[in-house]
Amino acid sequence: MMLRPDGMTITDESAIGLAASIRAREVTVRAVIDAHIAVLERFAPATNAVVVDCYDTARQQADAADAHLATGPADLPPLFGVPITVKESLAVAGLPNTAGVVARKHLRPAANATVVQRVLDAGAIVLGLTNTSEGCMWIESTNRVYGRTSNVHDRTRTAGGSSGGEGAAVGSGGSPFGLATDTLGSIRIPAFCNGVFGHRPTTGLLPTTGAWPPPFGVAALCSNGVIARRAADLMPLLQIMAGPDGTDPLIQEVTLGDPATTSLRGVRVVLLDKTFAPGVGRVVLAARDRAAAALTDVGAEVTHVPMRSLRMIGLFATIVLAEETGISFAEIMRNEGADILAVSQLTAARGDHTLATRLLALGELIAARLPTPAARRITAAAHNAATEITETIGDGLLLHPTLTTVAPRHGRTTGRPWRTNTVAPFSLAGLPVTQVPLGRGTHDLPLGVQVVAGPNRDHLSIAAALTLEKAFGGWVRPRH
């Protein structure tokens, strides 16, 4: 079904575009829901993105929404009738909330996560829950509850993690947007791998209430956010979900700017030099440079800055997590009834835990043996680097590769914490980051770039995303 004269179909549209078409009675809610479910079902055998489907309930809600529309209501909520998907680690009342942990298979939360509730209050309809890495603790989405999620462009490649199911669901066209979480790239990496937009907001903008694992007071590292097929949806969704909920103590009221009216003329855009550990690909650097050139075309001013302090920050960030939370991932899992460090689990070819999780637990053991002064020096170095990068960006922008290569083959990131070097510094600094798709590269897989702004300047990175979407085409649709 065509929605507009330009030929854009239901599963091409933005969420706000779909909502406008529904309000104008140009399309029924049931047609919108059915179209997206059809795409998700078509891609399911290849991707395993949606691991808990709500299709029957969604159809019923769509019919009820259409019946409500027939009564001619004057006012409708902003996302009325718009389908969404939700990362399984975010609580949706009555549905599984395992985060890929076998010991949590029996859990069914009684209440929605705050961000989920706010989107539902805005009229959205949940199509299903999407896959994640075990405990949301690695950048490939594999676990012993639901299995492995594959890249929507190539099933031999990772969909990224930990929000890989969201990346693949949105990347397929089966969902206009999804709710996800990001600690060390968990939104940005899946969005990059699957050729869509992802936004990690300024820390303290969106409540983390109802996310598992809980953030344990790590102010900078943990954030909820959005994966979307269209850049135009990012700011409206942030506005719907932002603000205190009375539970998360870190959330403050922030007035968000408008990307649509934000000019990039004269904005300083930083490119970091002498930053990367070995292995960074020329293809991703060239994509970053093309994005910089597109921003100069609209008046931005590019500058190069050396910053060697970021070369091993991905490794440092895992030490910071353990040092500042006061609790290791192994302890978090043990509290759920899962003992990763049990001899039976460490020696099993296939137990309740993935290899990535077991290696993470062993890495924590090694890090815990660091002398306290050494651990503190590493933590201080990581925070100093985060401060340096925040000061370098100032009121401008920074462009940075999301990964050092296109989406890796399955398993090629396991045991390699330096794979997060490209995303970790911005988590440590709590900065807003928009991952922007930039067409295709090696092996016909998506390219992309992170656009980073200063604290509470989410509108600026999203404004750049809107510009780059026009220049490079935005969402990279699967060819098959």
Tab-separated table of C-alpha atoms in Angstrom:
chain	number	residue	atom	x	y	z
A	1	MET	CA	0.000	0.000	0.000
A	2	MET	CA	1.406	3.383	-0.988
A	3	LEU	CA	1.300	6.187	1.521
A	4	ARG	CA	2.692	9.058	-0.497
A	5	PRO	CA	3.146	10.150	-4.110
A	6	ASP	CA	6.899	9.439	-3.846
A	7	GLY	CA	6.145	5.740	-3.588
A	8	MET	CA	7.193	5.274	0.037
A	9	THR	CA	5.418	2.249	1.506
A	10	ILE	CA	4.262	1.487	5.013
A	11	THR	CA	7.496	-0.297	5.906
A	12	ASP	CA	9.637	2.536	4.528
A	13	GLU	CA	8.052	5.308	6.585
A	14	SER	CA	9.247	6.951	9.760
A	15	ALA	CA	7.275	6.457	12.952
A	16	ILE	CA	6.096	10.064	12.946
A	17	GLY	CA	5.149	9.724	9.275
A	18	LEU	CA	3.096	6.617	10.026
A	19	ALA	CA	1.382	8.383	12.916
A	20	ALA	CA	0.487	11.307	10.650
A	21	SER	CA	-0.930	8.967	7.992
A	22	ILE	CA	-3.021	7.158	10.615
A	23	ARG	CA	-4.367	10.442	12.015
A	24	ALA	CA	-5.267	11.564	8.488
A	25	ARG	CA	-7.107	8.237	7.922
A	26	GLU	CA	-4.862	7.532	4.919
A	27	VAL	CA	-4.059	4.082	6.274
A	28	THR	CA	-5.552	1.865	8.975
A	29	VAL	CA	-3.657	0.831	12.072
A	30	ARG	CA	-4.322	-2.803	11.180
A	31	ALA	CA	-2.697	-2.334	7.773
A	32	VAL	CA	0.364	-0.784	9.399
A	33	ILE	CA	0.666	-3.561	11.969
A	34	ASP	CA	0.120	-6.347	9.432
A	35	ALA	CA	2.705	-4.905	7.035
A	36	HIS	CA	5.419	-4.829	9.685
A	37	ILE	CA	4.580	-8.271	11.049
A	38	ALA	CA	4.840	-9.670	7.521
A	39	VAL	CA	8.385	-8.313	7.205
A	40	LEU	CA	9.432	-9.646	10.609
A	41	GLU	CA	8.043	-13.091	9.785
A	42	ARG	CA	9.771	-13.107	6.409
A	43	PHE	CA	13.173	-12.328	7.944
A	44	ALA	CA	12.745	-14.480	11.067
A	45	PRO	CA	14.439	-17.653	9.758
A	46	ALA	CA	17.531	-15.696	8.714
A	47	THR	CA	17.885	-13.263	11.623
A	48	ASN	CA	16.173	-14.611	14.777
A	49	ALA	CA	15.648	-10.974	15.760
A	50	VAL	CA	12.230	-11.136	17.479
A	51	VAL	CA	12.425	-13.814	20.169
A	52	VAL	CA	9.080	-13.132	21.880
A	53	ASP	CA	6.340	-12.182	19.440
A	54	CYS	CA	3.159	-10.334	20.373
A	55	TYR	CA	1.628	-10.496	16.915
A	56	ASP	CA	-1.852	-11.693	17.872
A	57	THR	CA	-2.139	-9.133	20.665
A	58	ALA	CA	-0.819	-6.408	18.359
A	59	ARG	CA	-3.481	-7.225	15.766
A	60	GLN	CA	-6.182	-7.052	18.417
A	61	GLN	CA	-4.875	-3.698	19.624
A	62	ALA	CA	-4.785	-2.470	16.023
A	63	ASP	CA	-8.434	-3.399	15.498
A	64	ALA	CA	-9.369	-1.622	18.730
A	65	ALA	CA	-7.408	1.445	17.606
A	66	ASP	CA	-9.224	1.502	14.260
A	67	ALA	CA	-12.566	1.199	16.044
A	68	HIS	CA	-11.562	4.157	18.202
A	69	LEU	CA	-10.595	6.140	15.107
A	70	ALA	CA	-14.035	5.468	13.631
A	71	THR	CA	-15.581	7.442	16.493
A	72	GLY	CA	-13.767	10.543	15.246
A	73	PRO	CA	-11.660	11.547	18.277
A	74	ALA	CA	-10.349	15.103	18.160
A	75	ASP	CA	-6.999	14.361	19.795
A	76	LEU	CA	-4.728	11.351	19.479
A	77	PRO	CA	-1.409	10.623	21.217
A	78	PRO	CA	1.687	11.231	19.072
A	79	LEU	CA	2.474	7.567	18.313
A	80	PHE	CA	-1.112	6.345	17.993
A	81	GLY	CA	-1.099	2.996	16.182
A	82	VAL	CA	2.637	2.972	15.460
A	83	PRO	CA	4.361	-0.434	15.866
A	84	ILE	CA	7.510	-0.824	17.946
A	85	THR	CA	9.870	-3.546	19.100
A	86	VAL	CA	11.565	-3.657	22.499
A	87	LYS	CA	14.855	-5.154	23.627
A	88	GLU	CA	14.026	-8.145	25.823
A	89	SER	CA	16.139	-6.790	28.695
A	90	LEU	CA	13.694	-3.879	29.130
A	91	ALA	CA	10.698	-4.868	31.235
A	92	VAL	CA	7.386	-5.278	29.421
A	93	ALA	CA	4.675	-6.320	31.877
A	94	GLY	CA	3.786	-10.003	31.681
A	95	LEU	CA	6.445	-10.877	29.099
A	96	PRO	CA	9.843	-12.567	29.537
A	97	ASN	CA	12.678	-10.423	30.833
A	98	THR	CA	15.631	-12.807	30.825
A	99	ALA	CA	18.287	-10.642	29.124
A	100	GLY	CA	19.432	-13.968	27.701
A	101	VAL	CA	20.153	-15.472	31.131
A	102	VAL	CA	18.897	-19.036	31.599
A	103	ALA	CA	18.400	-18.533	35.347
A	104	ARG	CA	15.881	-15.734	34.623
A	105	LYS	CA	13.638	-17.743	32.278
A	106	HIS	CA	10.823	-17.894	34.845
A	107	LEU	CA	10.603	-14.122	35.410
A	108	ARG	CA	7.660	-12.022	34.201
A	109	PRO	CA	7.790	-8.376	35.361
A	110	ALA	CA	4.608	-6.870	36.755
A	111	ALA	CA	5.320	-3.375	35.433
A	112	ASN	CA	6.785	-1.812	32.314
A	113	ALA	CA	10.157	-0.094	32.216
A	114	THR	CA	9.645	3.669	32.370
A	115	VAL	CA	10.670	4.266	28.760
A	116	VAL	CA	8.390	1.450	27.591
A	117	GLN	CA	5.443	2.850	29.545
A	118	ARG	CA	5.955	6.326	28.136
A	119	VAL	CA	6.001	5.072	24.561
A	120	LEU	CA	2.889	2.944	25.180
A	121	ASP	CA	1.161	5.969	26.733
A	122	ALA	CA	2.011	7.783	23.491
A	123	GLY	CA	-0.052	5.192	21.609
A	124	ALA	CA	2.542	2.730	20.294
A	125	ILE	CA	1.826	-0.992	19.848
A	126	VAL	CA	4.454	-3.597	20.773
A	127	LEU	CA	5.109	-6.203	18.079
A	128	GLY	CA	7.611	-8.214	20.092
A	129	LEU	CA	10.757	-8.439	22.164
A	130	THR	CA	14.162	-8.703	20.528
A	131	ASN	CA	17.298	-10.682	21.250
A	132	THR	CA	20.348	-9.594	23.211
A	133	SER	CA	23.684	-10.941	24.315
A	134	GLU	CA	23.750	-12.875	27.574
A	135	GLY	CA	23.268	-10.364	30.367
A	136	CYS	CA	23.648	-7.546	27.804
A	137	MET	CA	27.367	-7.839	28.316
A	138	TRP	CA	28.865	-8.388	24.880
A	139	ILE	CA	28.743	-6.925	21.389
A	140	GLU	CA	27.288	-10.031	19.715
A	141	SER	CA	23.707	-11.108	20.439
A	142	THR	CA	23.969	-14.760	21.413
A	143	ASN	CA	22.628	-16.522	24.493
A	144	ARG	CA	21.454	-19.926	25.721
A	145	VAL	CA	17.804	-18.866	26.022
A	146	TYR	CA	17.054	-17.708	22.485
A	147	GLY	CA	20.141	-18.562	20.448
A	148	ARG	CA	21.982	-16.306	18.037
A	149	THR	CA	20.795	-13.293	16.041
A	150	SER	CA	22.296	-12.765	12.602
A	151	ASN	CA	22.917	-9.656	10.567
A	152	VAL	CA	20.004	-8.691	8.327
A	153	HIS	CA	22.382	-8.231	5.366
A	154	ASP	CA	24.405	-11.448	5.769
A	155	ARG	CA	23.496	-14.293	8.095
A	156	THR	CA	27.174	-15.269	8.450
A	157	ARG	CA	27.812	-11.909	10.155
A	158	THR	CA	26.950	-10.618	13.603
A	159	ALA	CA	24.003	-8.307	14.153
A	160	GLY	CA	26.054	-6.644	16.876
A	161	GLY	CA	25.196	-6.409	20.542
A	162	SER	CA	23.930	-6.243	22.963
A	163	SER	CA	20.845	-4.889	21.151
A	164	GLY	CA	21.420	-7.029	18.058
A	165	GLY	CA	17.799	-8.133	17.830
A	166	GLU	CA	16.691	-4.515	17.640
A	167	GLY	CA	19.282	-3.725	15.005
A	168	ALA	CA	18.146	-6.630	12.831
A	169	ALA	CA	14.408	-5.989	13.369
A	170	VAL	CA	14.644	-2.312	12.459
A	171	GLY	CA	17.195	-2.988	9.733
A	172	SER	CA	14.826	-5.441	8.047
A	173	GLY	CA	12.094	-2.801	7.846
A	174	GLY	CA	9.987	-4.825	10.281
A	175	SER	CA	9.876	-2.087	12.902
A	176	PRO	CA	10.109	1.694	12.463
A	177	PHE	CA	11.953	1.989	15.766
A	178	GLY	CA	12.931	0.020	18.821
A	179	LEU	CA	13.803	0.700	22.435
A	180	ALA	CA	17.214	-0.496	23.578
A	181	THR	CA	20.033	0.072	26.038
A	182	ASP	CA	23.647	1.159	25.594
A	183	THR	CA	26.526	0.766	28.024
A	184	LEU	CA	29.520	0.160	25.760
A	185	GLY	CA	28.028	0.536	22.299
A	186	SER	CA	24.980	-1.702	22.668
A	187	ILE	CA	22.811	0.617	20.549
A	188	ARG	CA	25.453	2.042	18.236
A	189	ILE	CA	27.129	-1.203	17.185
A	190	PRO	CA	23.911	-3.067	16.194
A	191	ALA	CA	22.634	0.031	14.395
A	192	PHE	CA	25.924	0.197	12.482
A	193	CYS	CA	25.989	-3.516	11.637
A	194	ASN	CA	22.421	-3.464	10.286
A	195	GLY	CA	22.512	-0.112	8.502
A	196	VAL	CA	20.158	2.029	10.608
A	197	PHE	CA	20.216	4.970	13.009
A	198	GLY	CA	20.912	4.601	16.696
A	199	HIS	CA	20.976	7.263	19.380
A	200	ARG	CA	22.591	6.978	22.791
A	201	PRO	CA	21.312	10.038	24.666
A	202	THR	CA	23.161	12.192	27.128
A	203	THR	CA	23.397	10.211	30.357
A	204	GLY	CA	20.675	11.358	32.726
A	205	LEU	CA	18.142	12.131	30.012
A	206	LEU	CA	16.157	8.858	29.878
A	207	PRO	CA	15.335	6.841	33.024
A	208	THR	CA	16.899	3.387	33.233
A	209	THR	CA	14.177	2.094	35.565
A	210	GLY	CA	13.100	-1.376	34.462
A	211	ALA	CA	16.301	-2.256	32.600
A	212	TRP	CA	18.280	-5.379	33.504
A	213	PRO	CA	21.046	-5.634	34.500
A	214	PRO	CA	20.436	-2.567	36.665
A	215	PRO	CA	23.022	0.205	36.285
A	216	PHE	CA	24.115	0.049	39.944
A	217	GLY	CA	24.732	3.773	40.023
A	218	VAL	CA	27.221	3.937	37.159
A	219	ALA	CA	26.294	7.492	36.207
A	220	ALA	CA	28.069	7.790	32.884
A	221	LEU	CA	28.120	4.342	31.352
A	222	CYS	CA	24.480	3.232	31.187
A	223	SER	CA	21.733	4.717	29.064
A	224	ASN	CA	18.485	3.753	27.395
A	225	GLY	CA	17.989	4.910	23.824
A	226	VAL	CA	16.565	4.324	20.363
A	227	ILE	CA	17.307	2.406	17.172
A	228	ALA	CA	15.348	3.774	14.190
A	229	ARG	CA	15.196	3.499	10.420
A	230	ARG	CA	14.683	7.258	9.991
A	231	ALA	CA	16.631	10.091	11.644
A	232	ALA	CA	13.499	12.218	11.904
A	233	ASP	CA	12.156	9.918	14.640
A	234	LEU	CA	15.057	10.294	17.050
A	235	MET	CA	14.229	13.617	18.700
A	236	PRO	CA	10.426	13.090	18.937
A	237	LEU	CA	11.080	9.768	20.685
A	238	LEU	CA	13.562	11.332	23.102
A	239	GLN	CA	11.008	14.012	23.954
A	240	ILE	CA	8.404	11.352	24.712
A	241	MET	CA	10.712	9.320	26.962
A	242	ALA	CA	12.817	12.004	28.688
A	243	GLY	CA	12.469	13.346	32.204
A	244	PRO	CA	12.434	12.182	35.838
A	245	ASP	CA	10.296	9.209	36.838
A	246	GLY	CA	10.715	9.491	40.596
A	247	THR	CA	12.820	6.326	40.722
A	248	ASP	CA	16.038	6.825	38.760
A	249	PRO	CA	17.980	9.399	40.832
A	250	LEU	CA	20.213	10.463	37.945
A	251	ILE	CA	17.494	11.867	35.693
A	252	GLN	CA	16.997	15.618	35.398
A	253	GLU	CA	14.663	17.871	33.468
A	254	VAL	CA	16.392	19.007	30.300
A	255	THR	CA	15.066	21.275	27.564
A	256	LEU	CA	15.882	19.576	24.271
A	257	GLY	CA	16.671	21.603	21.167
A	258	ASP	CA	15.086	21.140	17.742
A	259	PRO	CA	17.347	19.426	15.174
A	260	ALA	CA	15.104	20.537	12.313
A	261	THR	CA	15.892	24.201	12.987
A	262	THR	CA	19.542	23.707	13.990
A	263	SER	CA	22.110	25.099	11.559
A	264	LEU	CA	25.496	23.402	11.175
A	265	ARG	CA	27.077	26.467	9.599
A	266	GLY	CA	30.213	27.361	11.537
A	267	VAL	CA	29.966	24.292	13.788
A	268	ARG	CA	33.391	22.821	14.615
A	269	VAL	CA	33.638	19.134	13.621
A	270	VAL	CA	36.543	17.201	15.164
A	271	LEU	CA	38.259	14.181	13.595
A	272	LEU	CA	40.625	12.299	15.889
A	273	ASP	CA	44.064	11.291	14.638
A	274	LYS	CA	46.640	8.878	16.125
A	275	THR	CA	43.804	7.370	18.110
A	276	PHE	CA	43.245	3.848	16.908
A	277	ALA	CA	44.626	0.519	18.026
A	278	PRO	CA	45.888	-1.741	15.226
A	279	GLY	CA	43.169	-3.155	12.996
A	280	VAL	CA	41.207	-0.062	12.053
A	281	GLY	CA	40.099	-0.377	8.451
A	282	ARG	CA	40.685	2.192	5.746
A	283	VAL	CA	37.102	1.689	4.558
A	284	VAL	CA	35.566	2.917	7.824
A	285	LEU	CA	37.992	5.820	8.062
A	286	ALA	CA	37.209	6.810	4.491
A	287	ALA	CA	33.490	6.724	5.328
A	288	ARG	CA	34.116	9.012	8.303
A	289	ASP	CA	35.997	11.423	6.061
A	290	ARG	CA	33.194	11.423	3.475
A	291	ALA	CA	30.733	12.271	6.251
A	292	ALA	CA	32.996	15.143	7.323
A	293	ALA	CA	33.077	16.438	3.751
A	294	ALA	CA	29.266	16.341	3.588
A	295	LEU	CA	29.080	18.461	6.745
A	296	THR	CA	31.539	20.986	5.321
A	297	ASP	CA	29.188	21.291	2.338
A	298	VAL	CA	26.602	22.809	4.693
A	299	GLY	CA	29.101	25.130	6.362
A	300	ALA	CA	30.663	23.075	9.164
A	301	GLU	CA	34.385	23.514	9.871
A	302	VAL	CA	36.480	20.335	10.170
A	303	THR	CA	39.582	20.129	12.332
A	304	HIS	CA	41.969	17.243	13.152
A	305	VAL	CA	43.060	16.574	16.729
A	306	PRO	CA	45.519	13.882	17.953
A	307	MET	CA	44.344	11.910	20.991
A	308	ARG	CA	46.468	8.864	21.850
A	309	SER	CA	44.721	8.412	25.209
A	310	LEU	CA	41.859	6.521	23.548
A	311	ARG	CA	43.891	3.643	22.128
A	312	MET	CA	43.000	1.104	24.849
A	313	ILE	CA	40.027	2.763	26.480
A	314	GLY	CA	37.712	-0.145	25.622
A	315	LEU	CA	39.782	-2.430	27.844
A	316	PHE	CA	39.964	0.242	30.546
A	317	ALA	CA	36.180	0.666	30.506
A	318	THR	CA	35.580	-2.930	31.619
A	319	ILE	CA	37.835	-2.294	34.620
A	320	VAL	CA	35.983	0.940	35.359
A	321	LEU	CA	32.680	-0.980	35.357
A	322	ALA	CA	33.888	-3.393	38.041
A	323	GLU	CA	35.763	-0.730	40.019
A	324	GLU	CA	32.952	1.821	40.246
A	325	THR	CA	29.887	-0.378	40.574
A	326	GLY	CA	31.364	-2.257	43.503
A	327	ILE	CA	29.919	-5.461	42.055
A	328	SER	CA	31.209	-7.681	39.273
A	329	PHE	CA	29.108	-9.126	36.460
A	330	ALA	CA	29.779	-12.580	37.917
A	331	GLU	CA	28.261	-11.420	41.228
A	332	ILE	CA	25.245	-9.915	39.459
A	333	MET	CA	24.666	-13.246	37.728
A	334	ARG	CA	25.194	-15.191	40.956
A	335	ASN	CA	22.452	-13.112	42.564
A	336	GLU	CA	20.152	-14.382	39.801
A	337	GLY	CA	21.090	-18.003	40.528
A	338	ALA	CA	23.687	-18.318	37.764
A	339	ASP	CA	27.253	-19.147	38.764
A	340	ILE	CA	29.401	-18.418	35.703
A	341	LEU	CA	32.596	-19.241	37.574
A	342	ALA	CA	31.494	-22.715	38.652
A	343	VAL	CA	33.989	-25.279	37.379
A	344	SER	CA	31.203	-27.143	35.572
A	345	GLN	CA	30.351	-23.986	33.609
A	346	LEU	CA	33.929	-22.951	32.832
A	347	THR	CA	34.836	-26.387	31.492
A	348	ALA	CA	31.569	-27.197	29.708
A	349	ALA	CA	31.615	-27.131	25.928
A	350	ARG	CA	28.080	-25.799	26.079
A	351	GLY	CA	26.482	-24.982	29.433
A	352	ASP	CA	24.080	-22.240	30.454
A	353	HIS	CA	26.577	-19.549	29.456
A	354	THR	CA	28.192	-18.425	26.226
A	355	LEU	CA	31.936	-18.371	25.686
A	356	ALA	CA	31.891	-14.562	25.634
A	357	THR	CA	30.270	-14.493	29.088
A	358	ARG	CA	32.709	-17.007	30.529
A	359	LEU	CA	35.687	-15.088	29.161
A	360	LEU	CA	34.259	-11.870	30.613
A	361	ALA	CA	33.982	-13.495	34.043
A	362	LEU	CA	37.561	-14.761	33.811
A	363	GLY	CA	38.704	-11.301	32.735
A	364	GLU	CA	37.034	-9.849	35.825
A	365	LEU	CA	38.928	-12.334	37.990
A	366	ILE	CA	42.212	-11.226	36.452
A	367	ALA	CA	41.304	-7.543	36.802
A	368	ALA	CA	40.344	-8.110	40.442
A	369	ARG	CA	43.905	-9.279	41.107
A	370	LEU	CA	45.308	-5.943	40.006
A	371	PRO	CA	46.822	-4.055	42.936
A	372	THR	CA	44.398	-1.387	44.128
A	373	PRO	CA	46.711	1.501	43.090
A	374	ALA	CA	46.968	0.047	39.561
A	375	ALA	CA	43.183	-0.313	39.225
A	376	ARG	CA	42.726	3.248	40.441
A	377	ARG	CA	45.302	4.538	37.970
A	378	ILE	CA	43.495	2.802	35.108
A	379	THR	CA	40.137	4.173	36.242
A	380	ALA	CA	41.600	7.658	36.577
A	381	ALA	CA	43.194	7.399	33.108
A	382	ALA	CA	39.845	6.400	31.613
A	383	HIS	CA	38.056	9.309	33.236
A	384	ASN	CA	40.797	11.716	32.238
A	385	ALA	CA	40.389	10.579	28.640
A	386	ALA	CA	36.620	11.092	28.906
A	387	THR	CA	37.156	14.606	30.244
A	388	GLU	CA	39.662	15.339	27.476
A	389	ILE	CA	37.242	14.256	24.777
A	390	THR	CA	34.364	16.279	26.265
A	391	GLU	CA	36.553	19.384	26.348
A	392	THR	CA	37.774	18.729	22.813
A	393	ILE	CA	34.218	18.544	21.471
A	394	GLY	CA	33.052	21.627	23.379
A	395	ASP	CA	29.941	22.999	21.689
A	396	GLY	CA	30.811	21.296	18.401
A	397	LEU	CA	30.721	17.744	17.048
A	398	LEU	CA	33.071	14.810	16.667
A	399	LEU	CA	32.944	12.113	13.969
A	400	HIS	CA	34.307	8.678	14.847
A	401	PRO	CA	34.070	5.152	13.381
A	402	THR	CA	31.504	2.951	15.130
A	403	LEU	CA	33.565	-0.210	14.589
A	404	THR	CA	37.014	-0.683	13.092
A	405	THR	CA	35.565	-2.873	10.305
A	406	VAL	CA	32.197	-3.673	8.774
A	407	ALA	CA	30.094	-6.214	10.709
A	408	PRO	CA	32.426	-9.078	11.716
A	409	ARG	CA	31.696	-12.750	11.167
A	410	HIS	CA	30.026	-14.539	14.078
A	411	GLY	CA	32.376	-15.074	17.002
A	412	ARG	CA	35.171	-12.831	15.733
A	413	THR	CA	34.779	-10.330	18.591
A	414	THR	CA	34.747	-12.876	21.433
A	415	GLY	CA	37.538	-12.314	23.935
A	416	ARG	CA	38.601	-9.077	22.257
A	417	PRO	CA	37.590	-6.200	24.568
A	418	TRP	CA	39.546	-3.731	22.424
A	419	ARG	CA	36.716	-4.086	19.884
A	420	THR	CA	34.869	-1.516	22.023
A	421	ASN	CA	37.655	1.087	21.775
A	422	THR	CA	35.676	3.067	19.213
A	423	VAL	CA	32.521	3.376	21.345
A	424	ALA	CA	33.702	3.264	24.972
A	425	PRO	CA	35.059	6.820	25.381
A	426	PHE	CA	31.693	8.432	24.714
A	427	SER	CA	29.951	6.130	27.204
A	428	LEU	CA	32.521	7.014	29.848
A	429	ALA	CA	31.896	10.703	29.156
A	430	GLY	CA	28.102	10.281	29.132
A	431	LEU	CA	27.852	12.120	25.811
A	432	PRO	CA	25.036	11.973	23.242
A	433	VAL	CA	25.998	9.907	20.186
A	434	THR	CA	24.072	9.288	16.970
A	435	GLN	CA	25.150	6.376	14.785
A	436	VAL	CA	24.438	7.286	11.153
A	437	PRO	CA	24.392	4.816	8.221
A	438	LEU	CA	26.615	5.786	5.287
A	439	GLY	CA	25.820	3.285	2.554
A	440	ARG	CA	27.706	0.069	1.829
A	441	GLY	CA	31.352	-0.931	2.076
A	442	THR	CA	33.404	-4.114	2.102
A	443	HIS	CA	31.414	-7.295	1.363
A	444	ASP	CA	28.420	-5.083	0.559
A	445	LEU	CA	27.856	-4.520	4.287
A	446	PRO	CA	26.709	-1.245	5.887
A	447	LEU	CA	29.075	1.561	6.781
A	448	GLY	CA	28.381	4.226	9.372
A	449	VAL	CA	29.819	6.852	11.668
A	450	GLN	CA	29.249	8.071	15.206
A	451	VAL	CA	28.316	11.736	15.519
A	452	VAL	CA	29.129	12.891	19.049
A	453	ALA	CA	27.994	16.141	20.673
A	454	GLY	CA	28.531	17.826	24.024
A	455	PRO	CA	26.365	17.093	27.096
A	456	ASN	CA	22.640	17.775	26.577
A	457	ARG	CA	23.262	18.790	22.963
A	458	ASP	CA	21.507	15.754	21.514
A	459	HIS	CA	19.768	17.996	19.007
A	460	LEU	CA	23.122	18.866	17.415
A	461	SER	CA	24.220	15.276	16.705
A	462	ILE	CA	20.719	14.504	15.412
A	463	ALA	CA	20.802	17.601	13.185
A	464	ALA	CA	24.011	16.239	11.665
A	465	ALA	CA	22.305	12.859	11.227
A	466	LEU	CA	19.492	14.525	9.270
A	467	THR	CA	22.053	16.185	7.006
A	468	LEU	CA	23.989	12.963	6.472
A	469	GLU	CA	20.775	11.052	5.788
A	470	LYS	CA	20.109	13.396	2.873
A	471	ALA	CA	23.671	13.069	1.613
A	472	PHE	CA	24.055	9.265	1.874
A	473	GLY	CA	20.508	7.904	1.760
A	474	GLY	CA	20.123	6.834	5.375
A	475	TRP	CA	18.783	3.371	6.143
A	476	VAL	CA	20.616	0.666	4.179
A	477	ARG	CA	17.823	-1.661	3.037
A	478	PRO	CA	18.600	-5.387	2.771
A	479	ARG	CA	18.977	-6.506	-0.837
A	480	HIS	CA	17.287	-9.867	-0.274
